[in-house]
Amino acid sequence: MEIAVLRTDCTEHATALLAVTVFEGADPQDGPAGRLDERLRAQVSEIVARGDFKGKPGETLLVYPRDGSAPPERLLLVGAGKPEGLDAEVLRRAAATAVKQVARLGIERFATVMHDVGGGSNRLEPSDAARAVAEGLVLGSYVFDQFKTKPDDETAPAKLSGVELLEKVEEQATQLESGIRIGGALGRGENLARTLGNLPGNVATPTYLADEASRIASDFGMQATIFGPAELEAESMGAILAVSQGSEQEPRLIVLEHRKGPEDARPIALVGKGLTFDTGGISIKPAQGMEEMKFDMCGGAAVLGAMQAIGELDLPINVVAVVPSSENLPSGKALKPGDIIRSHFGKTIEIINTDAEGRLILADALSYVRRFEPLAVVDAATLTGSCVIALGHQASALLGNDDALIEELRTAGDRVGERAWPLPMFDEYREQIKSEYADIKNSGGRPAGSITAAWFLREFVGDMTWAHLDIAGTAYGEGKLAYQSKGATGAPTRLFVEWVLGRAA
Ligand code: BES
Ligand code: MN
Ligand code: ZN
């Protein structure tokens, strides 16, 4: 889908459909909306005055302009809620709401207009507003239907080919263009993460993820290094090898390097759990809902989605991405409870539960990242069921060894509508993963499961500045928001890119 700014007045532009946001309880405004309403001989203000359209979030109304009043064939009113509640998330949702309605109508191109983003205390910069709108458009048009032999009408509406943002003031138009560039790249990165997440375990294998990473590298001039069993062996990555030993699928350690910052500048690092199917292994999971464990690579998917966006935006910064990828299956060769393994870091690990496998593959990946001497490393992982109990589906858990980094990530997530909320890492929690027989054990039991999992990771980061996002509750879901659909959400791709944008600035 192509999104472009058209330097024209919205009251003059002939289009199959013009989408216009309407705020709750707000008078028809100055600026484009007011002029449009005037041109429509007060059609919109009359509908609002009669109470037929309230402007509530998610509300839409299709209107045919009065004969000869204005050039658009159709007007789509899109509710944007109270003006004082306006933020990027409101626009992201409104844009996605519009795109879904338009697709249902079978219209392939439509236009919209950015207005009312400049008023009051809730002023959004035009570029930020356009960024959110572009992102909402791209996310809202996402469908995962590649395994449907015959697309069904509801899930597969007409594919949109383009959206035009109408703005005749040159200076504004330029700002909208810069926002669209970022929002478009973000949306595409998030959609890539969604697709990788939604792909079933028999397709999105570790080799598949590695091939996708190589594709990103060649598209955007990054360096890809892919480790298979032999290289993992040579690097003494005992933990990744242990998790994968029960599976026919070979493990991969995927490394992408985007080096567009100063040559001697230390990079920042992103790490994502790429467990392509988690049965639990010998400590096998119940059958009920086990199909959801295809989403256990969503941390890795978000890292790849973020790298694609970073590449597309050509951000002037050095970023290293590492995705350890494996299956976790039971077999005659599988890792067993009681086994003791040696990690890349050198620490020995007693396996209490083979279902606590994510922390094992991440331990080796985090330990490996030390060689890049990153300024900071952030990992994302569908790591614990416990996290879903603590925070539900509204926020990722955020933990780490540096309060400033945690705050930086929390605020970045808050800005882009991907919330992350801190959990404490008091030293006492560390006691739960002390082992009788090895340096550490891989399960601390049920109490504070997300915190002891993070403590486990912390044992492998050395002196790096590190933070961890447990995305077990946020990486996939029912698709309740306008810009979501059932399955992988793409989170925390947006948070990652927002963090990197902040570091690149
Ligand atoms: N991938 C799971 C965590 C998970 C559970 C993600 C539910 C999304 C939804 C992880 O590998 C796991 O199984 N964790 C165990 C750890 C336990 C054995 C210490 C868990 O949370 O039960
Ligand atoms: Mn598991
Ligand atoms: Zn897992």
Coordinates of C-alpha atoms and ligand atoms in Angstrom, one line a residue:
M1 CA 0.0 0.0 0.0
E2 CA 1.3 3.3 -1.1
I3 CA 0.8 6.4 1.2
A4 CA 1.5 9.8 -0.2
V5 CA 0.8 13.4 0.4
L6 CA -1.1 15.1 -2.3
R7 CA -0.6 18.9 -2.4
T8 CA -4.2 19.8 -2.9
D9 CA -7.2 21.2 -0.9
C10 CA -9.5 18.6 0.5
T11 CA -12.5 20.5 -0.6
E12 CA -11.4 20.3 -4.3
H13 CA -10.1 16.7 -4.6
A14 CA -12.1 14.1 -6.5
T15 CA -11.9 10.7 -4.9
A16 CA -14.0 7.6 -4.3
L17 CA -13.9 8.3 -0.6
L18 CA -12.6 10.9 1.8
A19 CA -12.1 9.8 5.4
V20 CA -12.6 12.6 7.9
T21 CA -12.1 12.4 11.7
V22 CA -14.8 13.9 13.9
F23 CA -14.2 14.7 17.6
E24 CA -16.8 14.1 20.3
G25 CA -18.5 17.2 21.4
A26 CA -16.4 19.5 19.2
D27 CA -17.8 22.2 17.0
P28 CA -17.0 22.1 13.4
Q29 CA -13.6 23.5 13.5
D30 CA -11.6 26.1 11.6
G31 CA -9.1 24.8 9.1
P32 CA -9.8 22.0 6.6
A33 CA -12.6 20.4 8.5
G34 CA -14.5 23.7 8.8
R35 CA -13.9 24.5 5.1
L36 CA -15.0 21.1 4.1
D37 CA -18.2 21.3 6.1
E38 CA -18.9 24.7 4.5
R39 CA -18.4 23.3 1.1
L40 CA -20.7 20.4 2.0
R41 CA -23.3 23.0 2.9
A42 CA -23.0 22.0 6.6
Q43 CA -23.8 18.4 6.0
V44 CA -21.3 17.1 8.6
S45 CA -22.3 19.7 11.3
E46 CA -25.9 18.9 10.7
I47 CA -25.4 15.1 11.2
V48 CA -23.4 15.9 14.4
A49 CA -26.1 18.4 15.6
R50 CA -28.8 15.8 15.1
G51 CA -26.8 13.4 17.2
D52 CA -26.6 10.8 14.4
F53 CA -22.8 10.8 14.8
K54 CA -21.2 11.3 18.1
G55 CA -17.5 11.0 17.3
K56 CA -16.9 8.2 19.7
P57 CA -13.7 6.2 19.1
G58 CA -14.4 3.3 16.7
E59 CA -17.6 5.0 15.4
T60 CA -17.9 5.4 11.6
L61 CA -20.6 6.7 9.3
L62 CA -20.7 6.6 5.5
V63 CA -22.2 9.7 3.9
Y64 CA -23.0 10.8 0.3
P65 CA -22.3 14.5 -0.2
R66 CA -25.3 16.5 -1.1
D67 CA -25.6 16.9 -4.9
G68 CA -22.9 19.0 -6.3
S69 CA -21.7 20.2 -2.9
A70 CA -18.2 18.6 -2.9
P71 CA -16.2 16.4 -5.2
P72 CA -15.6 13.2 -3.0
E73 CA -18.1 10.4 -4.0
R74 CA -18.3 9.4 -0.4
L75 CA -17.4 10.7 3.0
L76 CA -16.4 8.4 5.8
L77 CA -16.8 10.0 9.2
V78 CA -14.5 8.4 11.7
G79 CA -14.9 9.0 15.4
A80 CA -11.8 10.2 17.3
G81 CA -13.2 10.6 20.8
K82 CA -12.8 13.7 23.0
P83 CA -10.4 16.4 21.6
E84 CA -8.5 16.5 24.9
G85 CA -7.8 12.8 24.6
L86 CA -6.1 13.1 21.3
D87 CA -2.7 11.4 21.0
A88 CA -0.9 9.2 18.5
E89 CA -2.7 6.0 19.7
V90 CA -6.1 7.7 18.9
L91 CA -5.0 8.5 15.4
R92 CA -3.4 5.0 14.9
R93 CA -6.7 3.4 15.8
A94 CA -8.8 5.9 13.8
A95 CA -6.7 5.3 10.7
A96 CA -7.0 1.6 11.1
T97 CA -10.8 1.8 11.6
A98 CA -11.1 3.8 8.4
V99 CA -8.9 1.4 6.4
K100 CA -11.0 -1.6 7.5
Q101 CA -14.3 0.1 6.5
V102 CA -12.9 1.2 3.2
A103 CA -11.6 -2.3 2.4
R104 CA -15.1 -3.7 3.2
L105 CA -16.6 -1.3 0.7
G106 CA -14.2 -2.7 -1.9
I107 CA -12.6 0.7 -2.6
E108 CA -9.0 0.5 -3.6
R109 CA -7.8 4.1 -3.1
F110 CA -9.1 6.7 -0.8
A111 CA -8.0 10.1 0.6
T112 CA -7.9 11.5 4.0
V113 CA -7.0 14.8 5.6
M114 CA -5.0 15.6 8.7
H115 CA -6.6 18.3 10.7
D116 CA -7.3 19.3 14.3
V117 CA -3.9 18.0 15.3
G118 CA -2.6 21.4 16.0
G119 CA -5.0 22.6 18.6
G120 CA -4.9 23.1 22.4
S121 CA -2.6 21.6 24.9
N122 CA -2.7 18.2 23.2
R123 CA -0.8 19.5 20.3
L124 CA 0.6 16.7 18.2
E125 CA 3.3 17.7 15.7
P126 CA 2.0 17.2 12.1
S127 CA 4.9 14.7 11.5
D128 CA 4.0 12.7 14.6
A129 CA 0.3 12.7 13.6
A130 CA 1.1 11.6 10.1
R131 CA 3.4 8.9 11.5
A132 CA 0.6 7.5 13.6
V133 CA -1.9 7.6 10.8
A134 CA 0.5 5.9 8.3
E135 CA 1.2 3.2 10.9
G136 CA -2.5 2.7 11.5
L137 CA -3.2 2.5 7.8
V138 CA -0.5 -0.2 7.3
L139 CA -1.4 -2.1 10.4
G140 CA -5.1 -1.9 9.8
S141 CA -4.8 -3.4 6.3
Y142 CA -2.9 -6.4 7.6
V143 CA -4.4 -9.8 6.8
F144 CA -2.8 -13.2 7.4
D145 CA -4.6 -15.4 4.8
Q146 CA -1.8 -17.2 3.0
F147 CA -3.1 -20.6 4.0
K148 CA -6.7 -19.9 2.9
T149 CA -7.2 -21.6 -0.4
K150 CA -10.2 -19.4 -1.0
P151 CA -10.1 -16.1 0.7
D152 CA -13.3 -15.6 2.7
D153 CA -15.0 -12.2 2.2
E154 CA -14.8 -11.0 5.8
T155 CA -11.1 -11.7 6.5
A156 CA -9.9 -10.8 3.0
P157 CA -11.4 -7.5 1.8
A158 CA -10.2 -5.8 -1.3
K159 CA -6.5 -5.0 -1.1
L160 CA -6.0 -1.3 -0.8
S161 CA -3.5 0.1 -3.3
G162 CA -3.1 3.6 -1.9
V163 CA -4.1 6.4 0.4
E164 CA -3.6 10.1 -0.2
L165 CA -3.1 12.6 2.6
L166 CA -4.4 15.9 1.3
E167 CA -2.5 19.0 2.4
K168 CA -2.0 22.1 0.3
V169 CA 0.3 24.0 2.6
E170 CA 3.8 23.2 1.5
E171 CA 5.5 23.4 4.9
Q172 CA 2.8 21.1 6.5
A173 CA 3.0 18.7 3.5
T174 CA 6.8 18.3 4.0
Q175 CA 6.3 17.5 7.7
L176 CA 3.5 15.0 6.9
E177 CA 5.9 13.3 4.4
S178 CA 8.6 12.8 7.0
G179 CA 6.0 11.3 9.4
I180 CA 4.6 9.0 6.7
R181 CA 8.1 7.7 6.0
I182 CA 8.6 6.6 9.6
G183 CA 5.1 5.3 10.2
G184 CA 5.1 3.3 7.0
A185 CA 8.4 1.7 7.8
L186 CA 7.2 0.9 11.3
G187 CA 3.9 -0.5 10.1
R188 CA 5.7 -2.8 7.6
G189 CA 8.2 -3.9 10.2
E190 CA 5.4 -4.7 12.6
N191 CA 3.5 -6.6 9.9
L192 CA 6.6 -8.6 9.2
A193 CA 6.9 -9.5 12.9
R194 CA 3.2 -10.4 12.9
T195 CA 3.6 -12.7 9.9
L196 CA 6.6 -14.5 11.3
G197 CA 4.6 -14.9 14.5
N198 CA 1.5 -16.2 12.8
L199 CA 3.3 -18.6 10.6
P200 CA 2.9 -22.2 11.9
G201 CA 5.8 -24.1 13.5
N202 CA 6.2 -26.3 10.5
V203 CA 6.9 -23.3 8.3
A204 CA 8.6 -20.8 10.6
T205 CA 11.5 -23.0 11.6
P206 CA 14.9 -21.8 12.9
T207 CA 16.2 -22.1 9.3
Y208 CA 13.3 -20.1 8.0
L209 CA 13.9 -17.2 10.5
A210 CA 17.6 -17.3 9.5
D211 CA 16.7 -17.0 5.8
E212 CA 14.4 -14.1 6.6
A213 CA 17.2 -12.4 8.5
S214 CA 19.5 -12.9 5.5
R215 CA 16.9 -11.3 3.3
I216 CA 16.7 -8.3 5.5
A217 CA 20.5 -8.0 5.5
S218 CA 20.7 -8.1 1.7
D219 CA 17.8 -5.6 1.3
F220 CA 19.3 -3.0 3.6
G221 CA 23.0 -3.5 3.5
M222 CA 23.4 -5.2 6.9
Q223 CA 25.8 -8.0 7.7
A224 CA 24.2 -11.4 8.6
T225 CA 26.1 -14.1 10.4
I226 CA 24.2 -17.4 10.9
F227 CA 25.5 -20.1 13.2
G228 CA 24.3 -23.7 12.7
P229 CA 25.1 -26.7 14.9
A230 CA 28.8 -26.8 14.0
E231 CA 29.4 -23.1 14.7
L232 CA 27.4 -23.3 17.9
E233 CA 29.5 -26.2 19.0
A234 CA 32.7 -24.3 18.1
E235 CA 31.5 -21.4 20.2
S236 CA 30.6 -23.7 23.1
M237 CA 27.0 -22.6 23.1
G238 CA 25.9 -25.5 25.3
A239 CA 22.5 -24.1 26.3
I240 CA 21.1 -23.5 22.8
L241 CA 22.4 -26.9 21.7
A242 CA 20.8 -28.6 24.8
V243 CA 17.4 -27.1 24.0
S244 CA 17.5 -28.1 20.4
Q245 CA 18.9 -31.6 20.9
G246 CA 15.5 -33.3 21.1
S247 CA 14.4 -31.9 17.7
E248 CA 15.0 -32.8 14.1
Q249 CA 15.1 -29.1 13.3
E250 CA 18.6 -27.6 13.5
P251 CA 19.1 -24.6 15.7
R252 CA 20.3 -21.2 14.5
L253 CA 21.9 -18.3 16.1
I254 CA 21.1 -15.3 13.9
V255 CA 23.2 -12.1 14.1
L256 CA 22.4 -9.0 12.1
E257 CA 24.6 -5.9 12.1
H258 CA 23.4 -2.5 11.0
R259 CA 26.4 -0.2 11.0
K260 CA 25.3 3.2 9.9
G261 CA 26.6 5.1 12.9
P262 CA 30.1 6.4 13.4
E263 CA 32.6 3.6 12.7
D264 CA 34.0 3.6 16.2
A265 CA 30.7 4.1 18.0
R266 CA 29.7 1.2 20.3
P267 CA 26.4 -0.4 19.1
I268 CA 23.2 -1.0 20.9
A269 CA 21.9 -4.5 20.9
L270 CA 18.5 -6.2 20.5
V271 CA 18.0 -9.8 21.4
G272 CA 14.8 -11.9 20.8
K273 CA 13.7 -15.3 21.8
G274 CA 13.1 -17.3 18.6
L275 CA 11.7 -20.6 20.0
T276 CA 9.8 -21.7 16.9
F277 CA 7.7 -24.3 18.8
D278 CA 7.6 -24.9 22.5
T279 CA 6.1 -28.2 23.5
G280 CA 7.8 -27.9 26.9
G281 CA 10.1 -30.8 26.0
I282 CA 10.2 -33.8 28.4
S283 CA 8.5 -31.5 30.9
I284 CA 5.7 -31.5 28.4
K285 CA 2.9 -28.9 28.3
P286 CA -0.8 -29.9 28.4
A287 CA -2.4 -30.3 25.0
Q288 CA -5.0 -27.6 25.6
G289 CA -3.9 -24.5 23.9
M290 CA -0.5 -25.9 23.0
E291 CA -0.9 -24.6 19.4
E292 CA -0.3 -21.1 20.7
M293 CA 3.3 -22.1 21.4
K294 CA 4.0 -21.3 17.7
F295 CA 4.1 -17.7 19.0
D296 CA 7.1 -18.5 21.2
M297 CA 9.4 -16.9 18.6
C298 CA 7.6 -13.5 18.8
G299 CA 10.5 -11.8 20.6
G300 CA 12.8 -12.9 17.7
A301 CA 10.1 -11.8 15.2
A302 CA 10.0 -8.3 16.8
V303 CA 13.7 -8.0 16.6
L304 CA 13.6 -8.9 12.9
G305 CA 10.7 -6.6 12.3
A306 CA 12.5 -3.8 14.1
M307 CA 15.7 -4.4 12.1
Q308 CA 13.7 -4.2 8.8
A309 CA 12.3 -0.8 9.9
I310 CA 15.7 0.4 11.1
G311 CA 17.1 -0.7 7.7
E312 CA 14.4 0.9 5.7
L313 CA 14.8 4.2 7.6
D314 CA 18.6 3.9 7.3
L315 CA 19.0 5.1 10.9
P316 CA 22.4 6.6 11.5
I317 CA 23.3 4.3 14.4
N318 CA 25.0 1.0 15.0
V319 CA 22.6 -1.8 16.0
V320 CA 23.4 -5.4 16.5
A321 CA 20.5 -7.9 16.6
V322 CA 20.8 -11.5 17.9
V323 CA 18.0 -14.1 17.7
P324 CA 18.7 -17.6 19.1
S325 CA 16.3 -20.0 17.4
S326 CA 15.4 -23.5 18.2
E327 CA 12.4 -25.9 18.7
N328 CA 11.7 -27.5 22.1
L329 CA 10.6 -31.1 21.6
P330 CA 10.6 -34.3 23.6
S331 CA 12.4 -37.3 22.1
G332 CA 14.9 -40.0 23.0
K333 CA 17.6 -37.4 22.6
A334 CA 15.9 -34.6 24.4
L335 CA 17.3 -32.7 27.4
K336 CA 16.0 -34.1 30.7
P337 CA 15.2 -32.7 34.1
G338 CA 18.3 -33.2 36.3
D339 CA 20.7 -32.8 33.4
I340 CA 23.5 -30.4 33.9
I341 CA 24.8 -28.4 30.9
R342 CA 27.6 -25.8 30.3
S343 CA 26.6 -22.4 28.9
H344 CA 28.5 -20.2 26.5
F345 CA 29.2 -17.9 29.5
G346 CA 30.9 -20.8 31.3
K347 CA 28.4 -21.2 34.1
T348 CA 26.9 -24.7 34.5
I349 CA 23.1 -25.0 34.6
E350 CA 21.0 -27.7 36.3
I351 CA 17.8 -28.3 34.4
I352 CA 14.8 -28.5 36.7
N353 CA 12.2 -28.1 34.0
T354 CA 12.8 -28.5 30.3
D355 CA 9.9 -26.1 29.7
A356 CA 12.0 -23.2 31.1
E357 CA 13.9 -23.3 27.8
G358 CA 13.7 -19.7 26.6
R359 CA 16.0 -18.5 29.3
L360 CA 18.5 -21.2 28.2
I361 CA 18.7 -20.1 24.6
L362 CA 18.7 -16.4 25.7
A363 CA 21.5 -17.0 28.2
D364 CA 23.9 -18.1 25.3
A365 CA 22.7 -15.2 23.1
L366 CA 23.1 -12.6 25.8
S367 CA 26.5 -14.0 26.6
Y368 CA 27.5 -13.9 23.0
V369 CA 26.4 -10.2 22.7
R370 CA 29.1 -9.2 25.1
R371 CA 31.7 -9.3 22.3
F372 CA 30.1 -6.3 20.6
E373 CA 30.5 -4.2 23.8
P374 CA 27.1 -2.7 23.4
L375 CA 26.1 0.5 25.2
A376 CA 23.0 -1.3 26.2
V377 CA 21.2 -4.5 25.3
V378 CA 17.5 -5.1 25.4
D379 CA 15.9 -8.5 25.0
A380 CA 12.3 -9.5 24.4
A381 CA 10.9 -12.9 25.1
T382 CA 7.6 -14.8 25.6
L383 CA 9.4 -16.0 28.7
T384 CA 6.9 -16.8 31.4
G385 CA 3.2 -17.7 31.9
S386 CA 3.6 -15.9 35.2
C387 CA 3.9 -12.6 33.4
V388 CA 0.4 -13.0 31.9
I389 CA -0.9 -13.6 35.5
A390 CA 0.9 -10.4 36.7
L391 CA 0.1 -8.0 33.9
G392 CA -2.5 -9.6 31.6
H393 CA -2.4 -8.5 28.1
Q394 CA -2.0 -4.7 28.7
A395 CA 1.7 -4.4 29.3
S396 CA 5.0 -6.3 28.9
A397 CA 7.0 -6.8 32.1
L398 CA 10.2 -4.8 32.2
L399 CA 13.2 -5.7 34.2
G400 CA 16.9 -5.1 34.1
N401 CA 20.1 -4.0 35.8
D402 CA 19.9 -0.3 35.1
D403 CA 17.1 2.0 36.3
A404 CA 17.9 4.6 33.6
L405 CA 17.5 2.1 30.8
I406 CA 14.3 0.8 32.3
E407 CA 12.9 4.3 32.5
E408 CA 14.0 5.0 28.9
L409 CA 12.2 1.9 27.6
R410 CA 9.1 2.5 29.7
T411 CA 8.7 6.0 28.4
A412 CA 9.5 4.9 24.8
G413 CA 6.7 2.2 25.0
D414 CA 4.3 4.7 26.6
R415 CA 4.9 7.2 23.7
V416 CA 4.0 4.6 21.0
G417 CA 1.2 2.7 22.7
E418 CA 3.2 -0.5 23.6
R419 CA 3.3 -0.3 27.4
A420 CA 6.0 -1.9 29.5
W421 CA 5.8 -1.9 33.3
P422 CA 8.6 -2.5 35.7
L423 CA 8.9 -5.5 38.1
P424 CA 11.5 -5.4 40.9
M425 CA 14.7 -7.4 40.9
F426 CA 15.4 -7.6 44.7
D427 CA 18.5 -9.7 45.4
E428 CA 16.4 -12.0 47.5
Y429 CA 14.7 -13.4 44.4
R430 CA 18.1 -14.7 43.2
E431 CA 18.0 -17.3 46.0
Q432 CA 15.3 -19.2 44.2
I433 CA 17.6 -20.2 41.4
K434 CA 20.5 -21.4 43.5
S435 CA 21.3 -25.0 42.6
E436 CA 22.6 -27.8 44.8
Y437 CA 24.6 -29.4 42.0
A438 CA 25.5 -26.7 39.5
D439 CA 26.2 -22.9 39.4
I440 CA 22.5 -22.1 38.8
K441 CA 19.2 -23.9 38.0
N442 CA 16.8 -23.0 35.3
S443 CA 13.6 -22.8 37.4
G444 CA 12.9 -20.9 40.6
G445 CA 9.4 -22.4 41.0
R446 CA 6.1 -20.7 40.8
P447 CA 6.5 -17.6 43.1
A448 CA 7.6 -14.5 41.1
G449 CA 8.2 -16.6 38.0
S450 CA 8.9 -13.6 35.7
I451 CA 11.4 -12.1 38.2
T452 CA 13.4 -15.3 38.8
A453 CA 13.5 -15.9 35.0
A454 CA 14.9 -12.4 34.6
W455 CA 17.4 -13.1 37.4
F456 CA 18.5 -16.1 35.4
L457 CA 19.2 -14.0 32.3
R458 CA 21.0 -11.5 34.4
E459 CA 23.5 -14.1 35.4
F460 CA 24.6 -14.2 31.7
V461 CA 24.9 -10.5 30.8
G462 CA 28.2 -9.9 32.6
D463 CA 28.7 -6.1 33.0
M464 CA 26.5 -5.0 30.1
T465 CA 23.7 -2.5 30.7
W466 CA 20.7 -4.7 30.1
A467 CA 16.9 -4.8 30.2
H468 CA 14.4 -7.5 29.5
L469 CA 10.9 -7.4 28.2
D470 CA 8.6 -10.4 29.0
I471 CA 6.1 -10.2 26.2
A472 CA 4.2 -13.4 27.0
G473 CA 0.9 -11.5 27.5
T474 CA 1.4 -8.9 24.7
A475 CA 3.0 -10.7 21.7
Y476 CA -0.3 -12.2 20.5
G477 CA -3.9 -12.0 21.3
E478 CA -7.5 -11.7 20.1
G479 CA -6.9 -8.6 18.1
K480 CA -9.3 -6.4 19.9
L481 CA -7.8 -3.0 18.8
A482 CA -8.8 -1.5 15.4
Y483 CA -5.2 -1.9 14.1
Q484 CA -4.8 -5.5 15.4
S485 CA -6.1 -8.8 14.1
K486 CA -6.2 -12.2 15.8
G487 CA -2.8 -13.6 16.4
A488 CA 0.6 -12.0 16.7
T489 CA 0.5 -8.3 17.5
G490 CA 4.0 -7.4 16.3
A491 CA 4.9 -6.2 19.8
P492 CA 7.4 -4.9 20.8
T493 CA 8.6 -3.9 17.4
R494 CA 7.3 -0.4 17.8
L495 CA 8.9 0.0 21.2
F496 CA 12.2 -1.3 19.9
V497 CA 12.2 1.2 17.0
E498 CA 11.1 4.1 19.2
W499 CA 14.0 3.3 21.5
V500 CA 16.5 3.1 18.6
L501 CA 15.1 6.4 17.1
G502 CA 15.7 8.0 20.5
R503 CA 19.3 6.7 20.7
A504 CA 20.0 7.7 17.0
A505 CA 18.8 11.3 17.6
Ligands
BES1 N1 7.0 -20.0 26.3 C1 6.7 -20.3 27.7 C2 6.1 -19.1 28.4 C3 4.7 -18.8 27.9 C4 3.6 -19.3 28.6 C5 4.5 -17.8 27.0 C6 2.3 -19.0 28.2 C7 3.2 -17.4 26.6 C8 2.1 -18.0 27.2 C9 8.0 -20.6 28.5 O1 9.0 -21.3 27.7 C10 7.6 -21.5 29.6 O2 7.2 -22.6 29.4 N2 7.8 -21.0 30.8 C11 7.5 -21.8 32.0 C12 8.6 -21.6 33.0 C13 8.5 -22.6 34.2 C14 8.6 -24.0 33.7 C15 9.6 -22.2 35.2 C16 6.2 -21.2 32.5 O3 6.0 -20.0 32.5 O4 5.4 -22.0 33.0
MN2 MN 8.7 -23.4 27.7
ZN3 ZN 9.0 -21.0 25.7

